[in-house]
């Protein structure tokens, strides 16, 4: 870790085989984690330049969990392309352990309660053979107080949980779920959780799909994913499509 970040690091904590580096403030936890070896994680109280998928800003105010975890990803890159999909499932599993139910996924890995977003994931590769899973979970923070466009579109763990939940507890459960996911992918056992993932999309919804290869979006119905993580979609003309995650720029629920 660079001297600049060493100065700012508040603590380094061992947690179930992980080393968690804690900061008061960082621009974004993902690039800091990207320089670390596997089984290290970076957590910051706030992020001043929090990043979402597709270049969006991710508001990271105090009271939420902003965490990036470095997972070993040895072997062919294709084998690990399923990780972003599994990461959403892992976060739902972690939150289930603190009694939060009724969460759903929106492809590829947004975590929602009804139509309100609870958590998001940004999975990136900075070094060969490791992958960084960056997860942002709204807990007691209020992103809508910093961006009024988010009013009514976000929800926090504090609102959903029946008891008060500590950041440390969610950190531990999330990292544990990521470790389990890593083992499932490494051992080619991802198919064991595909049915569970497919129940997490909720009822079949009309969506608009933007593909990287065509200017016009497709309207249709999202049908879930196959054991290789490919998205299954039926367009409004009744044609079925099976798409690699890399082919899809955006899925928007209508
Ligand atoms: C999204 O839903 O668009 C993804 C949000 C990902 C946010 C997390 S917070 C920790 C890590 N650091 C970042 O800058 N982004 C991710």
JSON list of N, CA, C and O and ligand atoms in Angstrom, two decimals, residues 27-31 42 47 49-60 65-68 106 109-111 117 119-124 132-137, ligand 1:
[
{"chain": "A", "resi": 27, "resn": "UNK", "atom": "N", "xyz": [-11.21, 8.32, -1.90]},
{"chain": "A", "resi": 27, "resn": "UNK", "atom": "CA", "xyz": [-12.00, 8.62, -3.10]},
{"chain": "A", "resi": 27, "resn": "UNK", "atom": "C", "xyz": [-12.89, 7.42, -3.46]},
{"chain": "A", "resi": 27, "resn": "UNK", "atom": "O", "xyz": [-14.09, 7.56, -3.64]},
{"chain": "A", "resi": 28, "resn": "UNK", "atom": "N", "xyz": [-12.26, 6.25, -3.55]},
{"chain": "A", "resi": 28, "resn": "UNK", "atom": "CA", "xyz": [-13.00, 5.02, -3.86]},
{"chain": "A", "resi": 28, "resn": "UNK", "atom": "C", "xyz": [-12.20, 3.84, -3.31]},
{"chain": "A", "resi": 28, "resn": "UNK", "atom": "O", "xyz": [-10.97, 3.81, -3.43]},
{"chain": "A", "resi": 29, "resn": "UNK", "atom": "N", "xyz": [-12.87, 2.88, -2.70]},
{"chain": "A", "resi": 29, "resn": "UNK", "atom": "CA", "xyz": [-12.15, 1.74, -2.11]},
{"chain": "A", "resi": 29, "resn": "UNK", "atom": "C", "xyz": [-11.63, 0.77, -3.18]},
{"chain": "A", "resi": 29, "resn": "UNK", "atom": "O", "xyz": [-10.67, 0.05, -2.94]},
{"chain": "A", "resi": 30, "resn": "UNK", "atom": "N", "xyz": [-12.26, 0.73, -4.36]},
{"chain": "A", "resi": 30, "resn": "UNK", "atom": "CA", "xyz": [-11.88, -0.30, -5.36]},
{"chain": "A", "resi": 30, "resn": "UNK", "atom": "C", "xyz": [-10.41, -0.21, -5.80]},
{"chain": "A", "resi": 30, "resn": "UNK", "atom": "O", "xyz": [-9.70, -1.22, -5.74]},
{"chain": "A", "resi": 31, "resn": "UNK", "atom": "N", "xyz": [-9.91, 0.96, -6.26]},
{"chain": "A", "resi": 31, "resn": "UNK", "atom": "CA", "xyz": [-8.51, 0.98, -6.71]},
{"chain": "A", "resi": 31, "resn": "UNK", "atom": "C", "xyz": [-7.52, 0.71, -5.60]},
{"chain": "A", "resi": 31, "resn": "UNK", "atom": "O", "xyz": [-6.43, 0.16, -5.85]},
{"chain": "A", "resi": 42, "resn": "UNK", "atom": "N", "xyz": [-10.83, -3.52, 1.73]},
{"chain": "A", "resi": 42, "resn": "UNK", "atom": "CA", "xyz": [-10.70, -2.11, 2.10]},
{"chain": "A", "resi": 42, "resn": "UNK", "atom": "C", "xyz": [-12.08, -1.57, 2.40]},
{"chain": "A", "resi": 42, "resn": "UNK", "atom": "O", "xyz": [-13.02, -1.77, 1.62]},
{"chain": "A", "resi": 47, "resn": "UNK", "atom": "N", "xyz": [-16.81, 7.72, 0.93]},
{"chain": "A", "resi": 47, "resn": "UNK", "atom": "CA", "xyz": [-16.02, 7.80, -0.31]},
{"chain": "A", "resi": 47, "resn": "UNK", "atom": "C", "xyz": [-16.34, 9.16, -0.93]},
{"chain": "A", "resi": 47, "resn": "UNK", "atom": "O", "xyz": [-17.51, 9.53, -1.08]},
{"chain": "A", "resi": 49, "resn": "UNK", "atom": "N", "xyz": [-15.34, 9.92, -4.02]},
{"chain": "A", "resi": 49, "resn": "UNK", "atom": "CA", "xyz": [-15.54, 9.74, -5.46]},
{"chain": "A", "resi": 49, "resn": "UNK", "atom": "C", "xyz": [-16.06, 8.34, -5.72]},
{"chain": "A", "resi": 49, "resn": "UNK", "atom": "O", "xyz": [-15.54, 7.64, -6.59]},
{"chain": "A", "resi": 50, "resn": "UNK", "atom": "N", "xyz": [-17.08, 7.95, -4.98]},
{"chain": "A", "resi": 50, "resn": "UNK", "atom": "CA", "xyz": [-17.63, 6.60, -5.10]},
{"chain": "A", "resi": 50, "resn": "UNK", "atom": "C", "xyz": [-18.11, 6.35, -6.53]},
{"chain": "A", "resi": 50, "resn": "UNK", "atom": "O", "xyz": [-18.74, 7.21, -7.14]},
{"chain": "A", "resi": 51, "resn": "UNK", "atom": "N", "xyz": [-17.80, 5.16, -7.05]},
{"chain": "A", "resi": 51, "resn": "UNK", "atom": "CA", "xyz": [-18.10, 4.86, -8.46]},
{"chain": "A", "resi": 51, "resn": "UNK", "atom": "C", "xyz": [-19.12, 3.75, -8.57]},
{"chain": "A", "resi": 51, "resn": "UNK", "atom": "O", "xyz": [-19.03, 2.73, -7.90]},
{"chain": "A", "resi": 52, "resn": "UNK", "atom": "N", "xyz": [-20.10, 3.97, -9.43]},
{"chain": "A", "resi": 52, "resn": "UNK", "atom": "CA", "xyz": [-21.09, 2.94, -9.71]},
{"chain": "A", "resi": 52, "resn": "UNK", "atom": "C", "xyz": [-20.80, 2.29, -11.06]},
{"chain": "A", "resi": 52, "resn": "UNK", "atom": "O", "xyz": [-19.82, 2.64, -11.73]},
{"chain": "A", "resi": 53, "resn": "UNK", "atom": "N", "xyz": [-21.65, 1.36, -11.46]},
{"chain": "A", "resi": 53, "resn": "UNK", "atom": "CA", "xyz": [-21.48, 0.73, -12.78]},
{"chain": "A", "resi": 53, "resn": "UNK", "atom": "C", "xyz": [-21.79, 1.74, -13.87]},
{"chain": "A", "resi": 53, "resn": "UNK", "atom": "O", "xyz": [-22.46, 2.74, -13.63]},
{"chain": "A", "resi": 54, "resn": "UNK", "atom": "N", "xyz": [-21.34, 1.44, -15.07]},
{"chain": "A", "resi": 54, "resn": "UNK", "atom": "CA", "xyz": [-21.54, 2.26, -16.27]},
{"chain": "A", "resi": 54, "resn": "UNK", "atom": "C", "xyz": [-21.20, 3.74, -16.03]},
{"chain": "A", "resi": 54, "resn": "UNK", "atom": "O", "xyz": [-21.90, 4.64, -16.49]},
{"chain": "A", "resi": 55, "resn": "UNK", "atom": "N", "xyz": [-20.14, 3.97, -15.25]},
{"chain": "A", "resi": 55, "resn": "UNK", "atom": "CA", "xyz": [-19.62, 5.32, -15.07]},
{"chain": "A", "resi": 55, "resn": "UNK", "atom": "C", "xyz": [-20.43, 6.23, -14.17]},
{"chain": "A", "resi": 55, "resn": "UNK", "atom": "O", "xyz": [-20.17, 7.44, -14.09]},
{"chain": "A", "resi": 56, "resn": "UNK", "atom": "N", "xyz": [-21.43, 5.66, -13.50]},
{"chain": "A", "resi": 56, "resn": "UNK", "atom": "CA", "xyz": [-22.25, 6.52, -12.63]},
{"chain": "A", "resi": 56, "resn": "UNK", "atom": "C", "xyz": [-21.54, 6.85, -11.32]},
{"chain": "A", "resi": 56, "resn": "UNK", "atom": "O", "xyz": [-20.63, 6.14, -10.90]},
{"chain": "A", "resi": 57, "resn": "UNK", "atom": "N", "xyz": [-22.02, 7.93, -10.70]},
{"chain": "A", "resi": 57, "resn": "UNK", "atom": "CA", "xyz": [-21.52, 8.29, -9.37]},
{"chain": "A", "resi": 57, "resn": "UNK", "atom": "C", "xyz": [-22.25, 7.42, -8.35]},
{"chain": "A", "resi": 57, "resn": "UNK", "atom": "O", "xyz": [-23.45, 7.14, -8.51]},
{"chain": "A", "resi": 58, "resn": "UNK", "atom": "N", "xyz": [-21.53, 6.99, -7.31]},
{"chain": "A", "resi": 58, "resn": "UNK", "atom": "CA", "xyz": [-22.18, 6.24, -6.23]},
{"chain": "A", "resi": 58, "resn": "UNK", "atom": "C", "xyz": [-22.04, 7.06, -4.95]},
{"chain": "A", "resi": 58, "resn": "UNK", "atom": "O", "xyz": [-20.93, 7.24, -4.43]},
{"chain": "A", "resi": 59, "resn": "UNK", "atom": "N", "xyz": [-23.14, 7.59, -4.47]},
{"chain": "A", "resi": 59, "resn": "UNK", "atom": "CA", "xyz": [-23.10, 8.43, -3.27]},
{"chain": "A", "resi": 59, "resn": "UNK", "atom": "C", "xyz": [-22.76, 7.54, -2.07]},
{"chain": "A", "resi": 59, "resn": "UNK", "atom": "O", "xyz": [-23.41, 6.52, -1.83]},
{"chain": "A", "resi": 60, "resn": "UNK", "atom": "N", "xyz": [-21.71, 7.94, -1.34]},
{"chain": "A", "resi": 60, "resn": "UNK", "atom": "CA", "xyz": [-21.17, 7.09, -0.27]},
{"chain": "A", "resi": 60, "resn": "UNK", "atom": "C", "xyz": [-21.05, 7.92, 1.00]},
{"chain": "A", "resi": 60, "resn": "UNK", "atom": "O", "xyz": [-19.95, 8.26, 1.45]},
{"chain": "A", "resi": 65, "resn": "UNK", "atom": "N", "xyz": [-22.12, 0.98, 4.12]},
{"chain": "A", "resi": 65, "resn": "UNK", "atom": "CA", "xyz": [-20.94, 0.11, 4.02]},
{"chain": "A", "resi": 65, "resn": "UNK", "atom": "C", "xyz": [-20.33, 0.26, 2.64]},
{"chain": "A", "resi": 65, "resn": "UNK", "atom": "O", "xyz": [-20.99, -0.06, 1.63]},
{"chain": "A", "resi": 66, "resn": "UNK", "atom": "N", "xyz": [-19.09, 0.73, 2.58]},
{"chain": "A", "resi": 66, "resn": "UNK", "atom": "CA", "xyz": [-18.37, 0.89, 1.31]},
{"chain": "A", "resi": 66, "resn": "UNK", "atom": "C", "xyz": [-17.14, 0.00, 1.42]},
{"chain": "A", "resi": 66, "resn": "UNK", "atom": "O", "xyz": [-16.19, 0.31, 2.14]},
{"chain": "A", "resi": 67, "resn": "UNK", "atom": "N", "xyz": [-17.17, -1.11, 0.72]},
{"chain": "A", "resi": 67, "resn": "UNK", "atom": "CA", "xyz": [-16.21, -2.19, 0.95]},
{"chain": "A", "resi": 67, "resn": "UNK", "atom": "C", "xyz": [-15.75, -2.78, -0.38]},
{"chain": "A", "resi": 67, "resn": "UNK", "atom": "O", "xyz": [-16.57, -3.01, -1.27]},
{"chain": "A", "resi": 68, "resn": "UNK", "atom": "N", "xyz": [-14.45, -3.01, -0.48]},
{"chain": "A", "resi": 68, "resn": "UNK", "atom": "CA", "xyz": [-13.92, -3.70, -1.67]},
{"chain": "A", "resi": 68, "resn": "UNK", "atom": "C", "xyz": [-13.09, -4.89, -1.21]},
{"chain": "A", "resi": 68, "resn": "UNK", "atom": "O", "xyz": [-12.21, -4.75, -0.36]},
{"chain": "A", "resi": 106, "resn": "UNK", "atom": "N", "xyz": [-31.77, -7.29, -9.48]},
{"chain": "A", "resi": 106, "resn": "UNK", "atom": "CA", "xyz": [-32.04, -6.76, -10.83]},
{"chain": "A", "resi": 106, "resn": "UNK", "atom": "C", "xyz": [-30.75, -6.96, -11.61]},
{"chain": "A", "resi": 106, "resn": "UNK", "atom": "O", "xyz": [-29.70, -6.56, -11.15]},
{"chain": "A", "resi": 109, "resn": "UNK", "atom": "N", "xyz": [-26.62, -7.36, -10.91]},
{"chain": "A", "resi": 109, "resn": "UNK", "atom": "CA", "xyz": [-26.39, -7.61, -9.47]},
{"chain": "A", "resi": 109, "resn": "UNK", "atom": "C", "xyz": [-26.87, -6.47, -8.57]},
{"chain": "A", "resi": 109, "resn": "UNK", "atom": "O", "xyz": [-26.36, -6.34, -7.45]},
{"chain": "A", "resi": 110, "resn": "UNK", "atom": "N", "xyz": [-27.81, -5.65, -9.04]},
{"chain": "A", "resi": 110, "resn": "UNK", "atom": "CA", "xyz": [-28.39, -4.66, -8.12]},
{"chain": "A", "resi": 110, "resn": "UNK", "atom": "C", "xyz": [-29.25, -5.40, -7.11]},
{"chain": "A", "resi": 110, "resn": "UNK", "atom": "O", "xyz": [-29.95, -6.37, -7.45]},
{"chain": "A", "resi": 111, "resn": "UNK", "atom": "N", "xyz": [-29.25, -4.90, -5.88]},
{"chain": "A", "resi": 111, "resn": "UNK", "atom": "CA", "xyz": [-30.06, -5.54, -4.84]},
{"chain": "A", "resi": 111, "resn": "UNK", "atom": "C", "xyz": [-31.14, -4.57, -4.41]},
{"chain": "A", "resi": 111, "resn": "UNK", "atom": "O", "xyz": [-30.85, -3.43, -4.00]},
{"chain": "A", "resi": 117, "resn": "UNK", "atom": "N", "xyz": [-33.48, 0.69, -4.24]},
{"chain": "A", "resi": 117, "resn": "UNK", "atom": "CA", "xyz": [-32.17, 0.05, -4.27]},
{"chain": "A", "resi": 117, "resn": "UNK", "atom": "C", "xyz": [-31.52, 0.05, -2.89]},
{"chain": "A", "resi": 117, "resn": "UNK", "atom": "O", "xyz": [-31.40, 1.09, -2.24]},
{"chain": "A", "resi": 119, "resn": "UNK", "atom": "N", "xyz": [-28.46, -2.02, -2.40]},
{"chain": "A", "resi": 119, "resn": "UNK", "atom": "CA", "xyz": [-27.02, -2.24, -2.55]},
{"chain": "A", "resi": 119, "resn": "UNK", "atom": "C", "xyz": [-26.66, -2.39, -4.02]},
{"chain": "A", "resi": 119, "resn": "UNK", "atom": "O", "xyz": [-27.49, -2.78, -4.84]},
{"chain": "A", "resi": 120, "resn": "UNK", "atom": "N", "xyz": [-25.40, -2.05, -4.32]},
{"chain": "A", "resi": 120, "resn": "UNK", "atom": "CA", "xyz": [-24.91, -2.20, -5.69]},
{"chain": "A", "resi": 120, "resn": "UNK", "atom": "C", "xyz": [-23.49, -2.73, -5.67]},
{"chain": "A", "resi": 120, "resn": "UNK", "atom": "O", "xyz": [-22.78, -2.64, -4.66]},
{"chain": "A", "resi": 121, "resn": "UNK", "atom": "N", "xyz": [-23.07, -3.30, -6.79]},
{"chain": "A", "resi": 121, "resn": "UNK", "atom": "CA", "xyz": [-21.75, -3.92, -6.88]},
{"chain": "A", "resi": 121, "resn": "UNK", "atom": "C", "xyz": [-21.00, -3.46, -8.11]},
{"chain": "A", "resi": 121, "resn": "UNK", "atom": "O", "xyz": [-21.58, -3.32, -9.20]},
{"chain": "A", "resi": 122, "resn": "UNK", "atom": "N", "xyz": [-19.72, -3.24, -7.93]},
{"chain": "A", "resi": 122, "resn": "UNK", "atom": "CA", "xyz": [-18.83, -2.88, -9.04]},
{"chain": "A", "resi": 122, "resn": "UNK", "atom": "C", "xyz": [-17.65, -3.85, -8.99]},
{"chain": "A", "resi": 122, "resn": "UNK", "atom": "O", "xyz": [-16.82, -3.78, -8.09]},
{"chain": "A", "resi": 123, "resn": "UNK", "atom": "N", "xyz": [-17.64, -4.78, -9.95]},
{"chain": "A", "resi": 123, "resn": "UNK", "atom": "CA", "xyz": [-16.61, -5.83, -9.95]},
{"chain": "A", "resi": 123, "resn": "UNK", "atom": "C", "xyz": [-15.57, -5.47, -11.01]},
{"chain": "A", "resi": 123, "resn": "UNK", "atom": "O", "xyz": [-15.92, -5.22, -12.16]},
{"chain": "A", "resi": 124, "resn": "UNK", "atom": "N", "xyz": [-14.31, -5.41, -10.59]},
{"chain": "A", "resi": 124, "resn": "UNK", "atom": "CA", "xyz": [-13.25, -4.96, -11.50]},
{"chain": "A", "resi": 124, "resn": "UNK", "atom": "C", "xyz": [-12.02, -5.84, -11.34]},
{"chain": "A", "resi": 124, "resn": "UNK", "atom": "O", "xyz": [-11.79, -6.43, -10.28]},
{"chain": "A", "resi": 132, "resn": "UNK", "atom": "N", "xyz": [-11.56, -7.74, -7.89]},
{"chain": "A", "resi": 132, "resn": "UNK", "atom": "CA", "xyz": [-12.03, -6.89, -6.79]},
{"chain": "A", "resi": 132, "resn": "UNK", "atom": "C", "xyz": [-13.55, -6.78, -6.87]},
{"chain": "A", "resi": 132, "resn": "UNK", "atom": "O", "xyz": [-14.10, -6.39, -7.91]},
{"chain": "A", "resi": 133, "resn": "UNK", "atom": "N", "xyz": [-14.21, -7.18, -5.78]},
{"chain": "A", "resi": 133, "resn": "UNK", "atom": "CA", "xyz": [-15.66, -6.96, -5.70]},
{"chain": "A", "resi": 133, "resn": "UNK", "atom": "C", "xyz": [-15.87, -5.74, -4.80]},
{"chain": "A", "resi": 133, "resn": "UNK", "atom": "O", "xyz": [-15.56, -5.77, -3.61]},
{"chain": "A", "resi": 134, "resn": "UNK", "atom": "N", "xyz": [-16.38, -4.67, -5.38]},
{"chain": "A", "resi": 134, "resn": "UNK", "atom": "CA", "xyz": [-16.71, -3.48, -4.61]},
{"chain": "A", "resi": 134, "resn": "UNK", "atom": "C", "xyz": [-18.20, -3.49, -4.33]},
{"chain": "A", "resi": 134, "resn": "UNK", "atom": "O", "xyz": [-19.01, -3.62, -5.24]},
{"chain": "A", "resi": 135, "resn": "UNK", "atom": "N", "xyz": [-18.54, -3.38, -3.06]},
{"chain": "A", "resi": 135, "resn": "UNK", "atom": "CA", "xyz": [-19.97, -3.42, -2.70]},
{"chain": "A", "resi": 135, "resn": "UNK", "atom": "C", "xyz": [-20.33, -2.19, -1.88]},
{"chain": "A", "resi": 135, "resn": "UNK", "atom": "O", "xyz": [-19.61, -1.79, -0.97]},
{"chain": "A", "resi": 136, "resn": "UNK", "atom": "N", "xyz": [-21.45, -1.61, -2.24]},
{"chain": "A", "resi": 136, "resn": "UNK", "atom": "CA", "xyz": [-21.98, -0.50, -1.47]},
{"chain": "A", "resi": 136, "resn": "UNK", "atom": "C", "xyz": [-23.35, -0.89, -0.93]},
{"chain": "A", "resi": 136, "resn": "UNK", "atom": "O", "xyz": [-24.23, -1.28, -1.71]},
{"chain": "A", "resi": 137, "resn": "UNK", "atom": "N", "xyz": [-23.51, -0.85, 0.38]},
{"chain": "A", "resi": 137, "resn": "UNK", "atom": "CA", "xyz": [-24.80, -1.20, 0.99]},
{"chain": "A", "resi": 137, "resn": "UNK", "atom": "C", "xyz": [-25.30, 0.00, 1.79]},
{"chain": "A", "resi": 137, "resn": "UNK", "atom": "O", "xyz": [-24.60, 0.49, 2.69]},
{"chain": "B", "resi": 1, "resn": "LIG", "atom": "C1", "xyz": [-23.77, 0.32, -8.80]},
{"chain": "B", "resi": 1, "resn": "LIG", "atom": "O1", "xyz": [-24.83, -0.12, -8.36]},
{"chain": "B", "resi": 1, "resn": "LIG", "atom": "O2", "xyz": [-23.75, 1.10, -9.77]},
{"chain": "B", "resi": 1, "resn": "LIG", "atom": "C2", "xyz": [-22.48, -0.13, -8.19]},
{"chain": "B", "resi": 1, "resn": "LIG", "atom": "C3", "xyz": [-22.16, 0.57, -6.90]},
{"chain": "B", "resi": 1, "resn": "LIG", "atom": "C4", "xyz": [-20.85, 0.08, -6.28]},
{"chain": "B", "resi": 1, "resn": "LIG", "atom": "C5", "xyz": [-20.45, 0.91, -5.08]},
{"chain": "B", "resi": 1, "resn": "LIG", "atom": "C6", "xyz": [-19.28, 0.32, -4.37]},
{"chain": "B", "resi": 1, "resn": "LIG", "atom": "S1", "xyz": [-18.96, 1.11, -2.83]},
{"chain": "B", "resi": 1, "resn": "LIG", "atom": "C7", "xyz": [-17.43, 0.29, -2.69]},
{"chain": "B", "resi": 1, "resn": "LIG", "atom": "C8", "xyz": [-16.81, 0.30, -4.07]},
{"chain": "B", "resi": 1, "resn": "LIG", "atom": "N1", "xyz": [-16.11, 1.54, -4.31]},
{"chain": "B", "resi": 1, "resn": "LIG", "atom": "C9", "xyz": [-16.66, 2.27, -5.30]},
{"chain": "B", "resi": 1, "resn": "LIG", "atom": "O3", "xyz": [-16.25, 3.37, -5.69]},
{"chain": "B", "resi": 1, "resn": "LIG", "atom": "N2", "xyz": [-17.73, 1.63, -5.78]},
{"chain": "B", "resi": 1, "resn": "LIG", "atom": "C10", "xyz": [-17.95, 0.36, -5.11]}
]
